[in-house]
């Protein structure tokens, strides 16, 4: 039944693996050796992810004492992080990755500023204008760039040049994320006080109801997955492993925002 509810290629492989393991271990014809190694592999990768999250969050909390300017510690931490990364990447001959990512951070901040201005003015932009900015504020450039820094062996300068060209697979994957995430979370965001989402922009521009907008978004998402599948079948200058990290963004959106905001309500998963 689950396969009928969500196509295999739109799911998150690691989550599907643990679900399958729970079924497989009760099969009479199971391979116990294979089952054992599968569980070990899943636990090993899970532990690695926990360790990486720990590293990403080992920043000095004493920086709070540097207030009054609440952005000051954040800015200093960001500068320190990039300085450390730059030293490390320069030794490896990959300083280009840091330069590109710095520009992506600047672009992200500019996108945040635009959204703050829209919110302050009570302005609802057109759907295309809102989506164009939402892709940037949704990390469609910074996200892949930061990921590529960590994939040292295969993410060379060609990969970052490819990112710079904004290929269709990136735009399609992050558009899926934006459409799904905004539709599920926009009502709660508006109650808290938030810039108009792509949902509000679409409804205002096209005069549609929430239900009509949902149906049109579903059609858009289906077509975007077709674009992604098409792009994956074409030769590119970057390895499929890098492209997969980007497609995973759309997969995560399909899973974590299925009917409810799984980021704001993690207990549902």
PDB file of C-alpha atoms in Angstrom:
ATOM      1  CA  UNK A   1       0.000   0.000   0.000  1.00  0.00           C
ATOM      2  CA  UNK A   2       2.797   2.392   0.861  1.00  0.00           C
ATOM      3  CA  UNK A   3       4.252   2.007  -2.611  1.00  0.00           C
ATOM      4  CA  UNK A   4       0.930   3.112  -4.061  1.00  0.00           C
ATOM      5  CA  UNK A   5       0.752   6.177  -1.799  1.00  0.00           C
ATOM      6  CA  UNK A   6       4.236   7.432  -2.682  1.00  0.00           C
ATOM      7  CA  UNK A   7       6.337   6.415  -5.696  1.00  0.00           C
ATOM      8  CA  UNK A   8       9.690   4.819  -4.849  1.00  0.00           C
ATOM      9  CA  UNK A   9      11.814   7.493  -6.533  1.00  0.00           C
ATOM     10  CA  UNK A  10      10.258  10.282  -4.440  1.00  0.00           C
ATOM     11  CA  UNK A  11      11.050   8.630  -1.101  1.00  0.00           C
ATOM     12  CA  UNK A  12      14.062   8.839   1.214  1.00  0.00           C
ATOM     13  CA  UNK A  13      16.052   5.582   0.842  1.00  0.00           C
ATOM     14  CA  UNK A  14      17.389   5.501   4.406  1.00  0.00           C
ATOM     15  CA  UNK A  15      13.908   5.844   5.927  1.00  0.00           C
ATOM     16  CA  UNK A  16      12.545   3.197   3.581  1.00  0.00           C
ATOM     17  CA  UNK A  17      15.411   0.894   4.510  1.00  0.00           C
ATOM     18  CA  UNK A  18      14.565   0.882   8.221  1.00  0.00           C
ATOM     19  CA  UNK A  19      10.888   0.257   7.439  1.00  0.00           C
ATOM     20  CA  UNK A  20      11.793  -2.639   5.157  1.00  0.00           C
ATOM     21  CA  UNK A  21      14.110  -4.114   7.788  1.00  0.00           C
ATOM     22  CA  UNK A  22      11.238  -4.268  10.276  1.00  0.00           C
ATOM     23  CA  UNK A  23       9.237  -6.333   7.770  1.00  0.00           C
ATOM     24  CA  UNK A  24      12.132  -8.432   6.518  1.00  0.00           C
ATOM     25  CA  UNK A  25      13.235  -9.694   9.938  1.00  0.00           C
ATOM     26  CA  UNK A  26       9.883 -11.474  10.300  1.00  0.00           C
ATOM     27  CA  UNK A  27      10.153 -13.260   6.946  1.00  0.00           C
ATOM     28  CA  UNK A  28      10.662 -17.007   7.233  1.00  0.00           C
ATOM     29  CA  UNK A  29      12.976 -17.085   4.222  1.00  0.00           C
ATOM     30  CA  UNK A  30      15.128 -14.176   5.443  1.00  0.00           C
ATOM     31  CA  UNK A  31      18.921 -14.188   5.183  1.00  0.00           C
ATOM     32  CA  UNK A  32      20.082 -13.612   8.768  1.00  0.00           C
ATOM     33  CA  UNK A  33      23.599 -12.625   7.726  1.00  0.00           C
ATOM     34  CA  UNK A  34      22.272 -10.040   5.278  1.00  0.00           C
ATOM     35  CA  UNK A  35      19.814  -8.786   7.891  1.00  0.00           C
ATOM     36  CA  UNK A  36      22.565  -8.398  10.485  1.00  0.00           C
ATOM     37  CA  UNK A  37      24.841  -6.433   8.148  1.00  0.00           C
ATOM     38  CA  UNK A  38      21.944  -4.263   6.983  1.00  0.00           C
ATOM     39  CA  UNK A  39      21.149  -3.276  10.566  1.00  0.00           C
ATOM     40  CA  UNK A  40      24.822  -2.592  11.284  1.00  0.00           C
ATOM     41  CA  UNK A  41      25.054  -0.418   8.183  1.00  0.00           C
ATOM     42  CA  UNK A  42      21.967   1.585   9.121  1.00  0.00           C
ATOM     43  CA  UNK A  43      23.166   2.125  12.697  1.00  0.00           C
ATOM     44  CA  UNK A  44      26.658   3.065  11.538  1.00  0.00           C
ATOM     45  CA  UNK A  45      25.372   5.731   9.160  1.00  0.00           C
ATOM     46  CA  UNK A  46      22.941   7.021  11.795  1.00  0.00           C
ATOM     47  CA  UNK A  47      25.807   7.366  14.282  1.00  0.00           C
ATOM     48  CA  UNK A  48      27.889   9.196  11.690  1.00  0.00           C
ATOM     49  CA  UNK A  49      25.068  11.668  11.074  1.00  0.00           C
ATOM     50  CA  UNK A  50      24.731  12.298  14.832  1.00  0.00           C
ATOM     51  CA  UNK A  51      28.473  12.950  15.094  1.00  0.00           C
ATOM     52  CA  UNK A  52      28.363  15.374  12.157  1.00  0.00           C
ATOM     53  CA  UNK A  53      25.430  17.244  13.707  1.00  0.00           C
ATOM     54  CA  UNK A  54      27.422  17.462  16.914  1.00  0.00           C
ATOM     55  CA  UNK A  55      30.344  19.030  15.070  1.00  0.00           C
ATOM     56  CA  UNK A  56      28.097  21.513  13.293  1.00  0.00           C
ATOM     57  CA  UNK A  57      26.687  22.699  16.624  1.00  0.00           C
ATOM     58  CA  UNK A  58      30.322  22.716  18.766  1.00  0.00           C
ATOM     59  CA  UNK A  59      30.258  26.649  18.798  1.00  0.00           C
ATOM     60  CA  UNK A  60      31.023  28.712  21.943  1.00  0.00           C
ATOM     61  CA  UNK A  61      27.843  29.685  23.759  1.00  0.00           C
ATOM     62  CA  UNK A  62      29.822  32.398  25.598  1.00  0.00           C
ATOM     63  CA  UNK A  63      29.529  34.458  22.423  1.00  0.00           C
ATOM     64  CA  UNK A  64      26.119  35.519  23.769  1.00  0.00           C
ATOM     65  CA  UNK A  65      28.004  37.706  26.254  1.00  0.00           C
ATOM     66  CA  UNK A  66      29.047  39.878  23.316  1.00  0.00           C
ATOM     67  CA  UNK A  67      25.566  41.382  23.071  1.00  0.00           C
ATOM     68  CA  UNK A  68      23.901  44.019  22.778  1.00  0.00           C
ATOM     69  CA  UNK A  69      23.978  43.498  19.026  1.00  0.00           C
ATOM     70  CA  UNK A  70      22.297  40.082  18.653  1.00  0.00           C
ATOM     71  CA  UNK A  71      23.754  39.585  15.197  1.00  0.00           C
ATOM     72  CA  UNK A  72      27.328  40.129  16.315  1.00  0.00           C
ATOM     73  CA  UNK A  73      28.020  36.642  17.713  1.00  0.00           C
ATOM     74  CA  UNK A  74      26.331  35.043  14.740  1.00  0.00           C
ATOM     75  CA  UNK A  75      28.415  37.075  12.338  1.00  0.00           C
ATOM     76  CA  UNK A  76      31.640  36.328  14.191  1.00  0.00           C
ATOM     77  CA  UNK A  77      30.872  32.624  14.273  1.00  0.00           C
ATOM     78  CA  UNK A  78      30.169  32.651  10.582  1.00  0.00           C
ATOM     79  CA  UNK A  79      33.426  34.436   9.834  1.00  0.00           C
ATOM     80  CA  UNK A  80      35.392  32.039  12.033  1.00  0.00           C
ATOM     81  CA  UNK A  81      33.782  29.058  10.355  1.00  0.00           C
ATOM     82  CA  UNK A  82      34.644  30.305   6.904  1.00  0.00           C
ATOM     83  CA  UNK A  83      38.190  31.144   7.950  1.00  0.00           C
ATOM     84  CA  UNK A  84      38.696  27.603   9.226  1.00  0.00           C
ATOM     85  CA  UNK A  85      37.166  26.104   6.115  1.00  0.00           C
ATOM     86  CA  UNK A  86      39.202  28.345   3.850  1.00  0.00           C
ATOM     87  CA  UNK A  87      42.459  27.308   5.524  1.00  0.00           C
ATOM     88  CA  UNK A  88      41.509  23.660   5.180  1.00  0.00           C
ATOM     89  CA  UNK A  89      40.324  23.933   1.583  1.00  0.00           C
ATOM     90  CA  UNK A  90      43.352  26.014   0.532  1.00  0.00           C
ATOM     91  CA  UNK A  91      45.651  23.230   1.695  1.00  0.00           C
ATOM     92  CA  UNK A  92      43.681  20.853  -0.514  1.00  0.00           C
ATOM     93  CA  UNK A  93      43.671  23.232  -3.484  1.00  0.00           C
ATOM     94  CA  UNK A  94      39.903  23.752  -3.222  1.00  0.00           C
ATOM     95  CA  UNK A  95      39.669  27.389  -2.110  1.00  0.00           C
ATOM     96  CA  UNK A  96      37.256  27.981  -5.017  1.00  0.00           C
ATOM     97  CA  UNK A  97      34.587  26.109  -3.030  1.00  0.00           C
ATOM     98  CA  UNK A  98      34.774  28.658  -0.189  1.00  0.00           C
ATOM     99  CA  UNK A  99      34.651  31.663  -2.512  1.00  0.00           C
ATOM    100  CA  UNK A 100      31.551  30.297  -4.198  1.00  0.00           C
ATOM    101  CA  UNK A 101      29.852  29.489  -0.899  1.00  0.00           C
ATOM    102  CA  UNK A 102      30.590  32.957   0.513  1.00  0.00           C
ATOM    103  CA  UNK A 103      28.787  34.479  -2.454  1.00  0.00           C
ATOM    104  CA  UNK A 104      25.882  32.090  -1.870  1.00  0.00           C
ATOM    105  CA  UNK A 105      25.635  33.291   1.758  1.00  0.00           C
ATOM    106  CA  UNK A 106      25.538  36.924   0.579  1.00  0.00           C
ATOM    107  CA  UNK A 107      22.806  36.039  -1.904  1.00  0.00           C
ATOM    108  CA  UNK A 108      20.845  34.286   0.847  1.00  0.00           C
ATOM    109  CA  UNK A 109      21.031  37.324   3.129  1.00  0.00           C
ATOM    110  CA  UNK A 110      19.864  39.598   0.306  1.00  0.00           C
ATOM    111  CA  UNK A 111      16.882  37.277  -0.272  1.00  0.00           C
ATOM    112  CA  UNK A 112      16.042  37.395   3.453  1.00  0.00           C
ATOM    113  CA  UNK A 113      16.199  41.185   3.342  1.00  0.00           C
ATOM    114  CA  UNK A 114      13.782  41.290   0.401  1.00  0.00           C
ATOM    115  CA  UNK A 115      11.319  39.096   2.298  1.00  0.00           C
ATOM    116  CA  UNK A 116      11.674  41.243   5.426  1.00  0.00           C
ATOM    117  CA  UNK A 117      10.917  44.326   3.346  1.00  0.00           C
ATOM    118  CA  UNK A 118       7.863  42.682   1.784  1.00  0.00           C
ATOM    119  CA  UNK A 119       6.594  41.730   5.243  1.00  0.00           C
ATOM    120  CA  UNK A 120       7.211  45.219   6.613  1.00  0.00           C
ATOM    121  CA  UNK A 121       5.327  46.812   3.696  1.00  0.00           C
ATOM    122  CA  UNK A 122       2.516  44.232   3.702  1.00  0.00           C
ATOM    123  CA  UNK A 123       3.345  43.559   0.051  1.00  0.00           C
ATOM    124  CA  UNK A 124       2.267  40.390  -1.745  1.00  0.00           C
ATOM    125  CA  UNK A 125       4.497  39.853  -4.814  1.00  0.00           C
ATOM    126  CA  UNK A 126       3.495  37.967  -7.942  1.00  0.00           C
ATOM    127  CA  UNK A 127       3.847  34.185  -7.857  1.00  0.00           C
ATOM    128  CA  UNK A 128       6.916  34.156 -10.135  1.00  0.00           C
ATOM    129  CA  UNK A 129       8.603  36.958  -8.188  1.00  0.00           C
ATOM    130  CA  UNK A 130       7.869  35.254  -4.867  1.00  0.00           C
ATOM    131  CA  UNK A 131       9.071  31.870  -6.108  1.00  0.00           C
ATOM    132  CA  UNK A 132      12.256  33.335  -7.580  1.00  0.00           C
ATOM    133  CA  UNK A 133      13.212  34.837  -4.215  1.00  0.00           C
ATOM    134  CA  UNK A 134      11.918  31.838  -2.245  1.00  0.00           C
ATOM    135  CA  UNK A 135      14.275  29.507  -4.085  1.00  0.00           C
ATOM    136  CA  UNK A 136      17.244  31.567  -2.868  1.00  0.00           C
ATOM    137  CA  UNK A 137      15.934  31.986   0.695  1.00  0.00           C
ATOM    138  CA  UNK A 138      15.195  28.253   0.591  1.00  0.00           C
ATOM    139  CA  UNK A 139      18.927  27.555   0.098  1.00  0.00           C
ATOM    140  CA  UNK A 140      18.785  26.351  -3.502  1.00  0.00           C
ATOM    141  CA  UNK A 141      22.322  27.687  -4.003  1.00  0.00           C
ATOM    142  CA  UNK A 142      23.825  27.685  -0.518  1.00  0.00           C
ATOM    143  CA  UNK A 143      22.541  24.212   0.362  1.00  0.00           C
ATOM    144  CA  UNK A 144      24.230  22.346  -2.515  1.00  0.00           C
ATOM    145  CA  UNK A 145      27.370  24.500  -2.240  1.00  0.00           C
ATOM    146  CA  UNK A 146      27.792  23.678   1.461  1.00  0.00           C
ATOM    147  CA  UNK A 147      27.165  20.004   0.726  1.00  0.00           C
ATOM    148  CA  UNK A 148      29.729  19.967  -2.074  1.00  0.00           C
ATOM    149  CA  UNK A 149      32.399  21.358   0.270  1.00  0.00           C
ATOM    150  CA  UNK A 150      32.155  18.184   2.307  1.00  0.00           C
ATOM    151  CA  UNK A 151      32.261  15.832  -0.693  1.00  0.00           C
ATOM    152  CA  UNK A 152      35.912  16.443  -1.353  1.00  0.00           C
ATOM    153  CA  UNK A 153      36.808  13.631  -3.728  1.00  0.00           C
ATOM    154  CA  UNK A 154      34.206  14.248  -6.416  1.00  0.00           C
ATOM    155  CA  UNK A 155      33.130  17.887  -6.046  1.00  0.00           C
ATOM    156  CA  UNK A 156      35.771  19.723  -8.035  1.00  0.00           C
ATOM    157  CA  UNK A 157      35.667  23.110  -9.711  1.00  0.00           C
ATOM    158  CA  UNK A 158      33.442  21.750 -12.501  1.00  0.00           C
ATOM    159  CA  UNK A 159      30.795  20.871  -9.932  1.00  0.00           C
ATOM    160  CA  UNK A 160      30.732  24.435  -8.580  1.00  0.00           C
ATOM    161  CA  UNK A 161      30.628  25.871 -12.101  1.00  0.00           C
ATOM    162  CA  UNK A 162      27.684  23.571 -12.734  1.00  0.00           C
ATOM    163  CA  UNK A 163      25.964  24.935  -9.607  1.00  0.00           C
ATOM    164  CA  UNK A 164      26.604  28.451 -10.834  1.00  0.00           C
ATOM    165  CA  UNK A 165      24.671  27.735 -14.036  1.00  0.00           C
ATOM    166  CA  UNK A 166      21.539  26.907 -11.976  1.00  0.00           C
ATOM    167  CA  UNK A 167      20.745  23.628 -13.811  1.00  0.00           C
ATOM    168  CA  UNK A 168      17.148  22.501 -14.150  1.00  0.00           C
ATOM    169  CA  UNK A 169      17.529  19.641 -11.652  1.00  0.00           C
ATOM    170  CA  UNK A 170      18.375  22.135  -8.887  1.00  0.00           C
ATOM    171  CA  UNK A 171      15.571  24.549  -9.727  1.00  0.00           C
ATOM    172  CA  UNK A 172      13.058  21.697 -10.054  1.00  0.00           C
ATOM    173  CA  UNK A 173      14.087  20.005  -6.788  1.00  0.00           C
ATOM    174  CA  UNK A 174      13.956  23.172  -4.714  1.00  0.00           C
ATOM    175  CA  UNK A 175      10.731  24.323  -6.390  1.00  0.00           C
ATOM    176  CA  UNK A 176       9.134  21.058  -5.249  1.00  0.00           C
ATOM    177  CA  UNK A 177      10.414  21.750  -1.728  1.00  0.00           C
ATOM    178  CA  UNK A 178       9.016  25.288  -1.791  1.00  0.00           C
ATOM    179  CA  UNK A 179       5.602  24.311  -3.168  1.00  0.00           C
ATOM    180  CA  UNK A 180       5.098  21.461  -0.706  1.00  0.00           C
ATOM    181  CA  UNK A 181       6.559  23.173   2.370  1.00  0.00           C
ATOM    182  CA  UNK A 182       4.739  26.453   1.859  1.00  0.00           C
ATOM    183  CA  UNK A 183       1.395  24.817   1.207  1.00  0.00           C
ATOM    184  CA  UNK A 184       1.572  22.723   4.367  1.00  0.00           C
ATOM    185  CA  UNK A 185       2.968  25.419   6.672  1.00  0.00           C
ATOM    186  CA  UNK A 186       1.706  28.741   5.276  1.00  0.00           C
ATOM    187  CA  UNK A 187      -1.410  29.002   7.475  1.00  0.00           C
ATOM    188  CA  UNK A 188       0.567  28.556  10.712  1.00  0.00           C
ATOM    189  CA  UNK A 189       3.226  30.969   9.453  1.00  0.00           C
ATOM    190  CA  UNK A 190       0.643  33.633   8.684  1.00  0.00           C
ATOM    191  CA  UNK A 191      -0.789  33.314  12.199  1.00  0.00           C
ATOM    192  CA  UNK A 192       2.696  33.924  13.630  1.00  0.00           C
ATOM    193  CA  UNK A 193       3.294  36.856  11.320  1.00  0.00           C
ATOM    194  CA  UNK A 194       5.247  35.971   8.209  1.00  0.00           C
ATOM    195  CA  UNK A 195       5.910  37.247   4.713  1.00  0.00           C
ATOM    196  CA  UNK A 196       3.345  36.076   2.130  1.00  0.00           C
ATOM    197  CA  UNK A 197       4.268  32.583   0.941  1.00  0.00           C
ATOM    198  CA  UNK A 198       4.103  31.295  -2.622  1.00  0.00           C
ATOM    199  CA  UNK A 199       0.596  30.069  -1.731  1.00  0.00           C
ATOM    200  CA  UNK A 200      -0.709  33.564  -0.897  1.00  0.00           C
ATOM    201  CA  UNK A 201       1.022  34.966  -3.974  1.00  0.00           C
ATOM    202  CA  UNK A 202      -0.556  32.353  -6.233  1.00  0.00           C
ATOM    203  CA  UNK A 203      -4.048  32.718  -4.750  1.00  0.00           C
ATOM    204  CA  UNK A 204      -3.944  36.500  -5.042  1.00  0.00           C
ATOM    205  CA  UNK A 205      -2.594  36.536  -8.608  1.00  0.00           C
ATOM    206  CA  UNK A 206      -4.886  33.848 -10.014  1.00  0.00           C
ATOM    207  CA  UNK A 207      -7.909  34.277  -7.770  1.00  0.00           C
ATOM    208  CA  UNK A 208      -7.930  30.627  -6.718  1.00  0.00           C
ATOM    209  CA  UNK A 209      -9.170  29.029  -3.521  1.00  0.00           C
ATOM    210  CA  UNK A 210      -6.855  27.036  -1.264  1.00  0.00           C
ATOM    211  CA  UNK A 211      -8.281  23.802  -2.680  1.00  0.00           C
ATOM    212  CA  UNK A 212      -7.810  24.917  -6.285  1.00  0.00           C
ATOM    213  CA  UNK A 213      -4.275  26.021  -5.494  1.00  0.00           C
ATOM    214  CA  UNK A 214      -3.517  22.617  -3.971  1.00  0.00           C
ATOM    215  CA  UNK A 215      -4.635  20.836  -7.144  1.00  0.00           C
ATOM    216  CA  UNK A 216      -2.564  23.132  -9.364  1.00  0.00           C
ATOM    217  CA  UNK A 217       0.483  22.706  -7.144  1.00  0.00           C
ATOM    218  CA  UNK A 218       0.114  18.925  -7.426  1.00  0.00           C
ATOM    219  CA  UNK A 219       0.185  19.186 -11.216  1.00  0.00           C
ATOM    220  CA  UNK A 220       3.258  21.429 -11.047  1.00  0.00           C
ATOM    221  CA  UNK A 221       5.029  18.980  -8.729  1.00  0.00           C
ATOM    222  CA  UNK A 222       4.256  16.024 -11.014  1.00  0.00           C
ATOM    223  CA  UNK A 223       5.704  17.898 -13.978  1.00  0.00           C
ATOM    224  CA  UNK A 224       8.759  18.936 -11.961  1.00  0.00           C
ATOM    225  CA  UNK A 225       9.464  15.286 -11.095  1.00  0.00           C
ATOM    226  CA  UNK A 226       9.287  14.524 -14.812  1.00  0.00           C
ATOM    227  CA  UNK A 227      11.899  17.231 -15.404  1.00  0.00           C
ATOM    228  CA  UNK A 228      14.118  15.751 -12.685  1.00  0.00           C
ATOM    229  CA  UNK A 229      13.844  12.237 -14.120  1.00  0.00           C
ATOM    230  CA  UNK A 230      14.629  13.581 -17.565  1.00  0.00           C
ATOM    231  CA  UNK A 231      17.705  15.435 -16.324  1.00  0.00           C
ATOM    232  CA  UNK A 232      18.994  12.318 -14.551  1.00  0.00           C
ATOM    233  CA  UNK A 233      18.949  10.435 -17.845  1.00  0.00           C
ATOM    234  CA  UNK A 234      21.115  13.010 -19.595  1.00  0.00           C
ATOM    235  CA  UNK A 235      24.921  13.076 -19.400  1.00  0.00           C
ATOM    236  CA  UNK A 236      26.305  15.858 -17.174  1.00  0.00           C
ATOM    237  CA  UNK A 237      29.721  17.113 -16.154  1.00  0.00           C
ATOM    238  CA  UNK A 238      29.047  16.158 -12.538  1.00  0.00           C
ATOM    239  CA  UNK A 239      28.734  12.655 -11.018  1.00  0.00           C
ATOM    240  CA  UNK A 240      25.271  11.278 -10.283  1.00  0.00           C
ATOM    241  CA  UNK A 241      26.205  11.127  -6.582  1.00  0.00           C
ATOM    242  CA  UNK A 242      26.264  14.926  -6.443  1.00  0.00           C
ATOM    243  CA  UNK A 243      22.998  15.229  -8.334  1.00  0.00           C
ATOM    244  CA  UNK A 244      21.414  12.741  -5.933  1.00  0.00           C
ATOM    245  CA  UNK A 245      22.219  14.977  -2.938  1.00  0.00           C
ATOM    246  CA  UNK A 246      20.145  17.686  -4.620  1.00  0.00           C
ATOM    247  CA  UNK A 247      17.263  15.402  -5.583  1.00  0.00           C
ATOM    248  CA  UNK A 248      17.142  14.263  -1.952  1.00  0.00           C
ATOM    249  CA  UNK A 249      15.880  17.757  -1.125  1.00  0.00           C
ATOM    250  CA  UNK A 250      12.702  17.091  -3.089  1.00  0.00           C
ATOM    251  CA  UNK A 251      12.438  13.592  -1.627  1.00  0.00           C
ATOM    252  CA  UNK A 252      12.660  14.928   1.915  1.00  0.00           C
ATOM    253  CA  UNK A 253       9.929  17.450   1.135  1.00  0.00           C
ATOM    254  CA  UNK A 254       7.675  14.675  -0.150  1.00  0.00           C
ATOM    255  CA  UNK A 255       8.196  12.714   3.073  1.00  0.00           C
ATOM    256  CA  UNK A 256       8.428  15.333   5.830  1.00  0.00           C
ATOM    257  CA  UNK A 257       5.691  17.619   4.556  1.00  0.00           C
ATOM    258  CA  UNK A 258       3.242  14.882   3.603  1.00  0.00           C
ATOM    259  CA  UNK A 259      -0.077  16.284   4.887  1.00  0.00           C
ATOM    260  CA  UNK A 260       1.581  17.890   7.945  1.00  0.00           C
ATOM    261  CA  UNK A 261       4.691  19.992   8.604  1.00  0.00           C
ATOM    262  CA  UNK A 262       7.139  17.299   9.700  1.00  0.00           C
ATOM    263  CA  UNK A 263       9.825  19.847  10.531  1.00  0.00           C
ATOM    264  CA  UNK A 264       7.646  21.777  13.004  1.00  0.00           C
ATOM    265  CA  UNK A 265       6.028  18.522  14.180  1.00  0.00           C
ATOM    266  CA  UNK A 266       8.782  15.866  14.123  1.00  0.00           C
ATOM    267  CA  UNK A 267       6.792  13.516  16.351  1.00  0.00           C
ATOM    268  CA  UNK A 268       4.572  12.563  13.386  1.00  0.00           C
ATOM    269  CA  UNK A 269       7.531  10.774  11.782  1.00  0.00           C
TER     270      UNK A 269
END
